Coordinates of C-alpha atoms in Angstrom, one line a residue:
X1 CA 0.0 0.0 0.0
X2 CA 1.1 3.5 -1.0
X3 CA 0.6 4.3 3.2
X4 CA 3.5 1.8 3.8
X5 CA 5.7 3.2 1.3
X6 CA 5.7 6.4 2.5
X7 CA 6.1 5.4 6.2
X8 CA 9.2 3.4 5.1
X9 CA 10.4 6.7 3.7
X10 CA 9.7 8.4 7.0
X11 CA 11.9 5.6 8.8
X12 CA 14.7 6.3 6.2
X13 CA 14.7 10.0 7.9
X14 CA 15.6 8.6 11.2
X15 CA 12.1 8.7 12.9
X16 CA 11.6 6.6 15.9
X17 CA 8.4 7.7 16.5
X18 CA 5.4 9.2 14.6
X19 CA 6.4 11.9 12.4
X20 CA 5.6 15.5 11.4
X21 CA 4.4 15.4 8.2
X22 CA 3.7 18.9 6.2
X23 CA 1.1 18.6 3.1
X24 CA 0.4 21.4 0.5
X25 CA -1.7 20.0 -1.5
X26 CA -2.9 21.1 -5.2
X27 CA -6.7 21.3 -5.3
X28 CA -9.3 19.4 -7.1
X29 CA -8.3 15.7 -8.4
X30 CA -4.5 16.1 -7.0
X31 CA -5.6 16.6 -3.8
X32 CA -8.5 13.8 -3.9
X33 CA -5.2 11.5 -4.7
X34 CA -3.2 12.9 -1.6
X35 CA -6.1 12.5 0.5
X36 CA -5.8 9.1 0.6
X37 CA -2.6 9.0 1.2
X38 CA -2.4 11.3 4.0
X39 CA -5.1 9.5 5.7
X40 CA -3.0 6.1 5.2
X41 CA 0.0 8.2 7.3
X42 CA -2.5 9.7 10.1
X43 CA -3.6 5.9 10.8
X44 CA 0.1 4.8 11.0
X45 CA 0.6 7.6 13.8
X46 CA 2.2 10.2 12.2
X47 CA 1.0 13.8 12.6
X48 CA -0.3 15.2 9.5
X49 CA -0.7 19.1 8.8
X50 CA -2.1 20.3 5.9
X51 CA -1.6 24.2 4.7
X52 CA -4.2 25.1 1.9
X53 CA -6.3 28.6 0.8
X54 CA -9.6 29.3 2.2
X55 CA -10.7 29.4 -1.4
X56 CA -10.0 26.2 -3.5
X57 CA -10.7 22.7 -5.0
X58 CA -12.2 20.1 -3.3
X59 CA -9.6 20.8 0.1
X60 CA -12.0 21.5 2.7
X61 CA -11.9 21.6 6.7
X62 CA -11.8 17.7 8.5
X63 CA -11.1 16.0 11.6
X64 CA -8.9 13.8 9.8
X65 CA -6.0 16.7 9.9
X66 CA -4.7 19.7 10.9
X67 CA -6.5 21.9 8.6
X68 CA -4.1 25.5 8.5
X69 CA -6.6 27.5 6.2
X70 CA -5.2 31.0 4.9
X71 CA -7.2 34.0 3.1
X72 CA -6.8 34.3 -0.7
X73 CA -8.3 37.8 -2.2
X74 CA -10.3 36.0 -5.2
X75 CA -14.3 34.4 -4.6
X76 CA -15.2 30.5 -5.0
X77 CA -16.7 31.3 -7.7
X78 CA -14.2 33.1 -9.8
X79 CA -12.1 30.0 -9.5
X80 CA -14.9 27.5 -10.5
X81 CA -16.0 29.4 -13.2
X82 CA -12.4 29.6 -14.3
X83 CA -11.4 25.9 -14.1
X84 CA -15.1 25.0 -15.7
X85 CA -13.9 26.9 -18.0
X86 CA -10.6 24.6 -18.4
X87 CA -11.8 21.6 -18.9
X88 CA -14.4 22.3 -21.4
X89 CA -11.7 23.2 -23.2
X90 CA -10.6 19.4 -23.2
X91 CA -13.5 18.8 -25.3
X92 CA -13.3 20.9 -28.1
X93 CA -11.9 20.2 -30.9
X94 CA -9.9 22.0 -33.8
X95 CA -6.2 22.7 -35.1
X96 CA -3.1 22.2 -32.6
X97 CA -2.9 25.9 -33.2
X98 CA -6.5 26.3 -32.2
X99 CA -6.0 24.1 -29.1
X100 CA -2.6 25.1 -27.7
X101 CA -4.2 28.6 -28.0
X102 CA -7.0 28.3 -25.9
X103 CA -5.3 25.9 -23.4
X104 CA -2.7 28.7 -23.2
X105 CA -5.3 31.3 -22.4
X106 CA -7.4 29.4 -19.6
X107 CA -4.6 27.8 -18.2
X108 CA -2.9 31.3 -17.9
X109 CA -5.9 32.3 -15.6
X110 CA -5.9 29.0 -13.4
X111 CA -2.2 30.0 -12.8
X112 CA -2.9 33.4 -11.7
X113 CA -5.0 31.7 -9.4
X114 CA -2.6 29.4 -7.9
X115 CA 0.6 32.0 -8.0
X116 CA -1.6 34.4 -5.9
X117 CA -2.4 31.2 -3.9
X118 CA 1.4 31.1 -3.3
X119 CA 2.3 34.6 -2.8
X120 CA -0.3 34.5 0.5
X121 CA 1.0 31.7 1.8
X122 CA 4.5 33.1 1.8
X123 CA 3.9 36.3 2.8
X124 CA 1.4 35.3 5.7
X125 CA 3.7 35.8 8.6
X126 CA 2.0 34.1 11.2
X127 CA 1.3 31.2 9.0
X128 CA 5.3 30.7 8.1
X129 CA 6.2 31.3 11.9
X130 CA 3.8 28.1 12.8
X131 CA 5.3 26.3 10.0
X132 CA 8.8 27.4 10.9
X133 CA 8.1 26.6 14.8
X134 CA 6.4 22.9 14.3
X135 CA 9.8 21.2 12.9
X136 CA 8.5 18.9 10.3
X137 CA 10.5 16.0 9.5
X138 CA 9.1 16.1 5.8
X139 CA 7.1 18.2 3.4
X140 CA 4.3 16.1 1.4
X141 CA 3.7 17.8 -1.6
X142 CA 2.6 17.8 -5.3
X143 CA 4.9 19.7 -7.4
X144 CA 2.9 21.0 -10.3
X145 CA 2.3 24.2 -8.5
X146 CA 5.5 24.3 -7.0
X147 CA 4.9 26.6 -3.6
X148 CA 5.2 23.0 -1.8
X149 CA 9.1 22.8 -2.8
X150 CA 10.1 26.8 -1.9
X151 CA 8.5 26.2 1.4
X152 CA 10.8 22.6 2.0
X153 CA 13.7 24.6 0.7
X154 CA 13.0 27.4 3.2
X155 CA 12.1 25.3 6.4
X156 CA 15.2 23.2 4.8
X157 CA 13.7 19.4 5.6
X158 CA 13.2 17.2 2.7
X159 CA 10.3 16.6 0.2
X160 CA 8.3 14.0 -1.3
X161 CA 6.8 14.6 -4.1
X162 CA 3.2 13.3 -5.4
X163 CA 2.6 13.7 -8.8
X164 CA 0.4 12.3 -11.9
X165 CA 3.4 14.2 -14.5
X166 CA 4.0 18.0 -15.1
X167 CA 1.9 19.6 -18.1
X168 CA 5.6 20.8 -19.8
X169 CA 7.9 17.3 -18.8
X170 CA 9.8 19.4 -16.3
X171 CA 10.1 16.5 -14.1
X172 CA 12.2 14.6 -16.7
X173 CA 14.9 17.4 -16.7
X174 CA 14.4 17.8 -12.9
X175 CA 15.3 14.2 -12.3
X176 CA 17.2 13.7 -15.5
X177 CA 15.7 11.3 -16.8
X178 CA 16.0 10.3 -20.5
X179 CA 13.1 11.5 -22.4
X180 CA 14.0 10.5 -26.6
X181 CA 11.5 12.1 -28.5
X182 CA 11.8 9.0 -30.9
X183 CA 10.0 7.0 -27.9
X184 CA 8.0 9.2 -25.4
X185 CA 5.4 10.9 -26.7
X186 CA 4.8 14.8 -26.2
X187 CA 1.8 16.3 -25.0
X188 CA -0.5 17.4 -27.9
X189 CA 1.0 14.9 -30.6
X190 CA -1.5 11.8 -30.4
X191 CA 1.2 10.0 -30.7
X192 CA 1.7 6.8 -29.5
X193 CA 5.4 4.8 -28.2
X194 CA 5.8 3.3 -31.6
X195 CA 6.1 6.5 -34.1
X196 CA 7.5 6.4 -37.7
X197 CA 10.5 8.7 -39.0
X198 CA 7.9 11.8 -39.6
X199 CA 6.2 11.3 -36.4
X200 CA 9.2 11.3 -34.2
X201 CA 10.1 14.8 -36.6
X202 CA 7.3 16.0 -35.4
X203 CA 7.8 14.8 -31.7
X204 CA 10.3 16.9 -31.6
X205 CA 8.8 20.1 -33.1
X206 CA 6.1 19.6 -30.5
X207 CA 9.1 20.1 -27.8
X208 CA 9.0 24.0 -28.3
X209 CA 6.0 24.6 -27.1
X210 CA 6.9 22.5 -24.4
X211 CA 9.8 25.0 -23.3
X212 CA 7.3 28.1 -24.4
X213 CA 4.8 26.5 -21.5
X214 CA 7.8 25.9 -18.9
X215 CA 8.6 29.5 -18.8
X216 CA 5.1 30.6 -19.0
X217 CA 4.1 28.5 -15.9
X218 CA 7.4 28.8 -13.7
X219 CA 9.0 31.7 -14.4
X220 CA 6.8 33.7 -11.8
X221 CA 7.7 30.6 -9.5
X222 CA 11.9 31.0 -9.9
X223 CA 11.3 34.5 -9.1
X224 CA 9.0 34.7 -6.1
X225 CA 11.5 31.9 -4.9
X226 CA 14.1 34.0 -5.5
X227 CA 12.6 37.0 -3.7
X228 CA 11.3 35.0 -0.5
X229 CA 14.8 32.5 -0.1
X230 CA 16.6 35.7 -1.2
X231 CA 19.0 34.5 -3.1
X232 CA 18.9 33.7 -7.0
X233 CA 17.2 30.1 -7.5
X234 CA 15.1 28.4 -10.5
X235 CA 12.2 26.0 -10.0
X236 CA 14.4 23.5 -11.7
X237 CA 16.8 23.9 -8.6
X238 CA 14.2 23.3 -6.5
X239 CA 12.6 20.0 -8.1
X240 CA 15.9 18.6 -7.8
X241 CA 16.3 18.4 -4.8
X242 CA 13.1 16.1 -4.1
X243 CA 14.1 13.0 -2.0
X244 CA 11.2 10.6 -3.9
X245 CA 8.8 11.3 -6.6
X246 CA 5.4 8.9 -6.1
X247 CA 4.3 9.0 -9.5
X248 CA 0.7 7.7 -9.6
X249 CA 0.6 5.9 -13.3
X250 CA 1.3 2.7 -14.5
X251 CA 2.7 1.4 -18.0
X252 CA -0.6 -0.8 -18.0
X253 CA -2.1 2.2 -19.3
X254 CA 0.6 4.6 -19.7
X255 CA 3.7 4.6 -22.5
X256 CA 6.6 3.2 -20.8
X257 CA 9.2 5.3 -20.4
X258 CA 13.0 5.3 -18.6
X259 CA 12.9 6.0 -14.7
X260 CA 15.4 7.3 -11.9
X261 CA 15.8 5.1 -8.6
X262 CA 14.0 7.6 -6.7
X263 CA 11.3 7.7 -8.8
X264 CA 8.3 5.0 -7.8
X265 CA 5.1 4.2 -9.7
X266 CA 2.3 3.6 -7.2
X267 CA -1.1 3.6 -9.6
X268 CA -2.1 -0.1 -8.1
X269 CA -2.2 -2.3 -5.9
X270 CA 0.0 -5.6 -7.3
X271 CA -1.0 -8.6 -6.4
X272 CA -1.9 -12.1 -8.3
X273 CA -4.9 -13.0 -9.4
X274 CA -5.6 -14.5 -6.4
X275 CA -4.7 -11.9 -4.0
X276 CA -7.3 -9.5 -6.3
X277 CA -9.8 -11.8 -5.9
X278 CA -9.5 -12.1 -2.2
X279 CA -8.9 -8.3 -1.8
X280 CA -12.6 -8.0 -3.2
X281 CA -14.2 -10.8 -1.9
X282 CA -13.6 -9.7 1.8
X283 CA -14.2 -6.1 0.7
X284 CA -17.8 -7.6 -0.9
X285 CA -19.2 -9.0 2.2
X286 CA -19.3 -6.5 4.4
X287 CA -21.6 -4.6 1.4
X288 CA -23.5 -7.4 0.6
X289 CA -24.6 -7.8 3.9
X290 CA -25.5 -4.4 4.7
X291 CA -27.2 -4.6 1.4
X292 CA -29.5 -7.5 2.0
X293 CA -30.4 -6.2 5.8
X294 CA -32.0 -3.5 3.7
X295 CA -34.1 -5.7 1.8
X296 CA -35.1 -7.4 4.3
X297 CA -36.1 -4.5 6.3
X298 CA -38.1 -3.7 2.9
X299 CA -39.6 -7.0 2.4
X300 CA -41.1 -7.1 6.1
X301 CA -42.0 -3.8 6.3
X302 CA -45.7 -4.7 6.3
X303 CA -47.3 -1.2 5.6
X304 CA -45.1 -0.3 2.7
X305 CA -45.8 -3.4 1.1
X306 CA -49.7 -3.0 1.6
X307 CA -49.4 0.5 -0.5
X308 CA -47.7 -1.8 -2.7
X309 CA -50.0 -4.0 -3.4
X310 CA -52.5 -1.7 -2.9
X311 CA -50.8 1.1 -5.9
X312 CA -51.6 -1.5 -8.6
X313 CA -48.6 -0.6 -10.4
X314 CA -48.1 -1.3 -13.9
X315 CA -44.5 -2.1 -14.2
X316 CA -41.3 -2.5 -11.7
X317 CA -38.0 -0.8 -12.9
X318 CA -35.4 -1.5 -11.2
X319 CA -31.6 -2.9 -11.2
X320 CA -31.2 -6.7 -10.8
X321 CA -27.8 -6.1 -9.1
X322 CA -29.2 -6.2 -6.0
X323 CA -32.4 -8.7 -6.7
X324 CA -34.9 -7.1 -4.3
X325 CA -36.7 -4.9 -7.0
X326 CA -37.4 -8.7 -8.6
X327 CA -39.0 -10.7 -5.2
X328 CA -41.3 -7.1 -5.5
X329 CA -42.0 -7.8 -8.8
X330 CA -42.6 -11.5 -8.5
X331 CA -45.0 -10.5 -5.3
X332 CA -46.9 -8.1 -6.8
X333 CA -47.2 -10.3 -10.5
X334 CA -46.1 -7.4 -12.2
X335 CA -43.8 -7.2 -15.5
X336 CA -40.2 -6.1 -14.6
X337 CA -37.7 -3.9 -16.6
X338 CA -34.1 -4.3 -15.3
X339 CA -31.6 -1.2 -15.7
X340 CA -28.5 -2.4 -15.5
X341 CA -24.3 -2.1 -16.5
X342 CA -23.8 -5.8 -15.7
X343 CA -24.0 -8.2 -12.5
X344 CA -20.7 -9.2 -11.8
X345 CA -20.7 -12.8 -11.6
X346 CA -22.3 -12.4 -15.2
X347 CA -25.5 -14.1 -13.9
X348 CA -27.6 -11.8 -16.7
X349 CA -25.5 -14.3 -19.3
X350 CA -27.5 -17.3 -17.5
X351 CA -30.8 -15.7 -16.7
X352 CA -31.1 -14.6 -20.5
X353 CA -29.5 -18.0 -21.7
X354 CA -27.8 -15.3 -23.8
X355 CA -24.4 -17.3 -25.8
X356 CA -20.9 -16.4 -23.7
X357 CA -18.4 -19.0 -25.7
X358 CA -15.1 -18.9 -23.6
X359 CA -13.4 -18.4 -26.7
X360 CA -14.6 -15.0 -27.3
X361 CA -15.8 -13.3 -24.6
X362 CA -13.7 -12.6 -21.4
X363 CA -14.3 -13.3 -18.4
X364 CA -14.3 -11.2 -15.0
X365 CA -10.7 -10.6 -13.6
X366 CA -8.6 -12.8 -16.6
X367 CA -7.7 -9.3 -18.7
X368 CA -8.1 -11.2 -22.1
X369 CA -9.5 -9.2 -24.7
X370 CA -12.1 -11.1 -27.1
X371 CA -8.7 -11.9 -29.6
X372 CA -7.3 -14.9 -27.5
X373 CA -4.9 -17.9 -28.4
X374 CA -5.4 -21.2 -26.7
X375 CA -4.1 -21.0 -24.0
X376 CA -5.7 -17.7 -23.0
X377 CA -8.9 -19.0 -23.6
X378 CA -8.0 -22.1 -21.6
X379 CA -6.7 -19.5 -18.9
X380 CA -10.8 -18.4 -19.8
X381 CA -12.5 -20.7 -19.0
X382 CA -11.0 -21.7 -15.6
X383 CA -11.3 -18.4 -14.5
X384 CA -15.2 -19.2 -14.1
X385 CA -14.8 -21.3 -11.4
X386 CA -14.0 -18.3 -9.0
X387 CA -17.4 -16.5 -10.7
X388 CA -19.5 -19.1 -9.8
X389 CA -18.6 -18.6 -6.2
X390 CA -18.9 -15.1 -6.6
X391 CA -22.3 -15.7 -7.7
X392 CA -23.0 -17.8 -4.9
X393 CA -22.0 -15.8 -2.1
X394 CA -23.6 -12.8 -3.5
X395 CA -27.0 -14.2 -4.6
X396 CA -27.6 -17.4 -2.3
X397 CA -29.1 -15.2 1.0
X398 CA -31.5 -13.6 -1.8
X399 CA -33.0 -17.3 -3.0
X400 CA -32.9 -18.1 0.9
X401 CA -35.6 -14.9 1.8
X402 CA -37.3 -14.9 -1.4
X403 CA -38.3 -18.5 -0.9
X404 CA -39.3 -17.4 2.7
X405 CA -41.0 -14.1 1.5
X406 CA -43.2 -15.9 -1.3
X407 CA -43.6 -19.1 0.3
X408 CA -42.1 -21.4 -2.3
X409 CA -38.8 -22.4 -3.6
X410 CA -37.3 -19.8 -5.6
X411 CA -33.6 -19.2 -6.9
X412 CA -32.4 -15.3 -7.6
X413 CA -31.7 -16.9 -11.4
X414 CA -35.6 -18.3 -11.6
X415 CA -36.6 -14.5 -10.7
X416 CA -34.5 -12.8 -13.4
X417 CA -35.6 -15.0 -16.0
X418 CA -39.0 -13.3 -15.3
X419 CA -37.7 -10.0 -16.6
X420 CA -39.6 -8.3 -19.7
X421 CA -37.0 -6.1 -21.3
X422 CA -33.2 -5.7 -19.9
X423 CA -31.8 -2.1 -20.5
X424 CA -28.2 -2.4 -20.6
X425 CA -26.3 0.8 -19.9
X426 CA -22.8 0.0 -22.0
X427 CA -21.9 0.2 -25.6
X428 CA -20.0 -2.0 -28.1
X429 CA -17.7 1.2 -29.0
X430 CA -15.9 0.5 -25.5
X431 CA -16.7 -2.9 -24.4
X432 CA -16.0 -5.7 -26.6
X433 CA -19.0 -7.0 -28.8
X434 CA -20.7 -10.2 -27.2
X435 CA -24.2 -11.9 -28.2
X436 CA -27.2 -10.5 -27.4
X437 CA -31.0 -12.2 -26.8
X438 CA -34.1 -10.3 -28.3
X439 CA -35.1 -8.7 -24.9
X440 CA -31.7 -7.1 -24.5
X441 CA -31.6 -3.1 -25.3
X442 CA -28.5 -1.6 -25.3
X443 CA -28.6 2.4 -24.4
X444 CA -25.3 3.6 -24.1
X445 CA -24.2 6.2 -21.3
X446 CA -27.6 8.0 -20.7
X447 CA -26.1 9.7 -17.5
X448 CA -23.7 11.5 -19.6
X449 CA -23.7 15.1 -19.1
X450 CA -23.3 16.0 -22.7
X451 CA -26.3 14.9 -24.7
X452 CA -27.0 15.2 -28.2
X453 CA -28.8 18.2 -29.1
X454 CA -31.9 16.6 -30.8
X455 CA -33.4 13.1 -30.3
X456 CA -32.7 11.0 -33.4
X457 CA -36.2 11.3 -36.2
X458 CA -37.4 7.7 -35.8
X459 CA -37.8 8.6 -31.6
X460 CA -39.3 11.8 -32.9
X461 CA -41.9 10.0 -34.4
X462 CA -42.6 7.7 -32.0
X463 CA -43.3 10.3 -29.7
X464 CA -45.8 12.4 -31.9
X465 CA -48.2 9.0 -31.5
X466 CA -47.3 9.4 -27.7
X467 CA -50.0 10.2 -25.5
X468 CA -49.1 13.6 -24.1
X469 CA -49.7 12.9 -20.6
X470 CA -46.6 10.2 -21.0
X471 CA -44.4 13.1 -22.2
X472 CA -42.4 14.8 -19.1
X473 CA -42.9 18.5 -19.5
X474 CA -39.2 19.2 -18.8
X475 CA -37.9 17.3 -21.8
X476 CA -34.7 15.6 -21.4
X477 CA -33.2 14.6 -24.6
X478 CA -31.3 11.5 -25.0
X479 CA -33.3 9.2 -22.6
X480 CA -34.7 6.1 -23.2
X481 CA -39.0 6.1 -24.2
X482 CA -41.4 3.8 -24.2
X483 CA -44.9 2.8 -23.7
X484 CA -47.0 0.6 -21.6
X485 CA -49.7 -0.3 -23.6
X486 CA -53.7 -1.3 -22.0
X487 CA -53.0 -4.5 -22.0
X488 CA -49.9 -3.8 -20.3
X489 CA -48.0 -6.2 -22.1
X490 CA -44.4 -5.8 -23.4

């Protein structure tokens, strides 16, 4: 776990005891990252401080910490608007021109935001004394706005760093390591690790605007460090002198590149298939069991289920993860329309008696794709044993109280056979394409925030035979219609 990395890295620092251990954080995802971490160190024993603006990203006040909070002179929402701004940005298209350009622009304003940020940290005298006063043993920090490493250079105890990477590659140079333009691809290129003679040209074209967004971000930096160490330093200077750099990727799904020894990837957790499968499987029960209390709760509430009863409803919708919605349906003889991603034992497969040929389709935990050889299909089709006892320890309590709820015997897979019409919330442009029965719908990612403008003519249509009353006034375009007919049959 990353929380035992970084406590062996404490004990490198001669700590006997607990630790003092300074964080300042970057806001929104980076600090959702470091969170973790931090909390990891706080349950080890180690005292954890953490110095952040009143105004931010996601950093707010908790029990957890030591939360040092100091005034910024810009509004919440000034900065949200700003970084909403930013990462709309990310999905729009046009020329690399066109895109450097207005990545240029709104990052330009997100920086202003975190250099001012920086300045008020610096400056705030009572806030440095506290810092100065504590002795930390280390600073925890990630580097992309690089206040974290003038403030370990000034209270002069060492720094690790916690970083995804650095928009303009700084950290290769910082660390020096090798970074061939023939093999690691730069930001903007869409290139991948395998790049023809013109590509890797073009590679290293790309590198200018790399140094043109250096100096744009951490110029200001080298001097306000320069101004508060007083004496003449570069943020270069400063990176390099980071004791480790936790960098949270993997070459599962990033490029592989050249690293330094005091550089460590911590995306995952390792482990064999086994150890994965255990990992969830004790994580799982706890859930599970929390989850079925709540059914049962539901099942024997007596009053609800006489409104139930009593609503005459015309259809049950409902997600046959968790097979309560289906006893309900069952009880009240009433057609059911599961909403679902997938289960993950893959019972829907069974319940549907939809084809799943090991040869083609893979199964849960093997990471095959659906082009195997032999042997990973062989590999395949052993790795259903450990579904099936997913599937039993998930489902059996469910066939155990429906059977007691509607007096007979009754499996979870004899319920889901029952279903009318399965909605399945996944596509075939990101999962790989597998058979499909008649009563199977597939419907994409309807809870995606960016919907098409205008439902497609042939659902137009359908609705202009709609009864209006089935028409919500506040029209939502993009989801799923349809229509229960008198004889409510589907």
């Amino acid at each position: 776990r990353l929380s035992v990395t970084l406590v062996l890295l404490l004990s490198v620092l001669g700590l006997a005891a607990g630790g003092k251990v300074l964080a300042l954080p970057v806001g929104g995802s980076h600090w959702l990252s470091m969170r973790e971490a931090l909390e990891g160190l706080k349950a080890k024993g180690h005292e954890v401080v953490v110095a952040a603006p009143e105004i931010n990203l996601h950093i707010k006040p908790t029990d957890n910490f030591t939360m040092k909070m100091y005034p910024v002179p810009f509004t919440q929402e000034e900065m949200d608007k700003d970084f909403h701004a930013f990462l709309k940005g990310g999905f729009e298209e046009g020329s690399f021109l066109e895109r450097f350009v207005r990545t240029y622009q709104r990052m330009k304003r997100l920086s202003d935001f975190a250099f001012i940020s920086c300045e008020h940290l610096l400056y705030n005298k009572e806030l440095m004394r506290y810092l100065e006063e504590s002795k930390f043993d280390v600073v925890f920090t990630d580097p992309v706005i690089p206040c974290g490493p003038i403030v370990a250079e000034h209270l002069s105890v060492p720094s690790v760093y916690f970083l995804r990477g650095i928009p303009c590659g700084i950290d290769f140079e910082a660390t020096q390591c090798p970074n061939p333009p023939s093999y690691v691809p730069r930001v903007f290129t869409e290139h991948t690790d395998h790049m023809s003679f013109l590509q890797r040209v073009k590679n290293l074209v790309f590198d200018v605007q790399n140094f043109f967004l250096c100096d744009f971000m951490y110029k200001p930096y080298s001097k306000l460090a320069s101004e508060f160490l007083q004496r003449d330093v570069d943020v270069l200077d400063l990176l390099r002198k980071a004791s480790v750099w936790l960098l949270r990727l993997d070459f599962v799904l990033d490029y592989p590149r050249p690293l330094m020894p005091n550089i460590i990837l911590i995306a995952f957790q390792g482990g064999s298939f086994l150890e994965r499968f255990v990992r969830i499987f004790q994580r799982s029960k706890k859930t599970s069991a929390l989850f079925l209390a709540t059914c049962e709760y539901l099942l024997n509430n007596k009053e609800l289920i006489k409104y139930l009863e009593d609503s005459k409803f015309d259809a049950l919708f409902t997600d046959p993860m968790l097979p309560c919605g289906q006893i309900l349906a069952e009880h009240l003889s009433v057609p059911s329309v599961f909403l679902l991603q997938q289960i993950p034992c893959s019972l829907e497969f069974e319940a549907t008696q939809c084809p799943r040929p090991h040869s083609y389709v893979p199964r849960l935990f093997s990471a095959n794709t659906d082009h195997m050889n032999f042997l990973q299909r062989v590999k395949n089709v052993l790795f259903d044993i450990p579904n099936n006892l997913l599937c039993y320890f998930m489902f059996q309590p469910y066939s155990k109280l429906a059977s007691e709820f509607l007096q007979r015997d009754v499996t979870v897979l004899d319920l889901l056979r029952n279903a009318s019409i399965w909605l399945m919330r996944f596509d075939f442009v990101f999962h790989y394409p597998r058979p499909l029965m008649p009563n199977m719908v597939i419907i994409g990612g309807i809870t995606c925030t960016h919907r098409k403008a205008h439902l497609p003519i042939n659902v137009k249509e359908e609705r202009k035979e709609m009864d209006p009353a089935l028409i919500p006034k506040e029209d939502i375009d993009g989801h799923v219609l349809w229509r229960i007919s008198e004889e409510k049959s589907f």
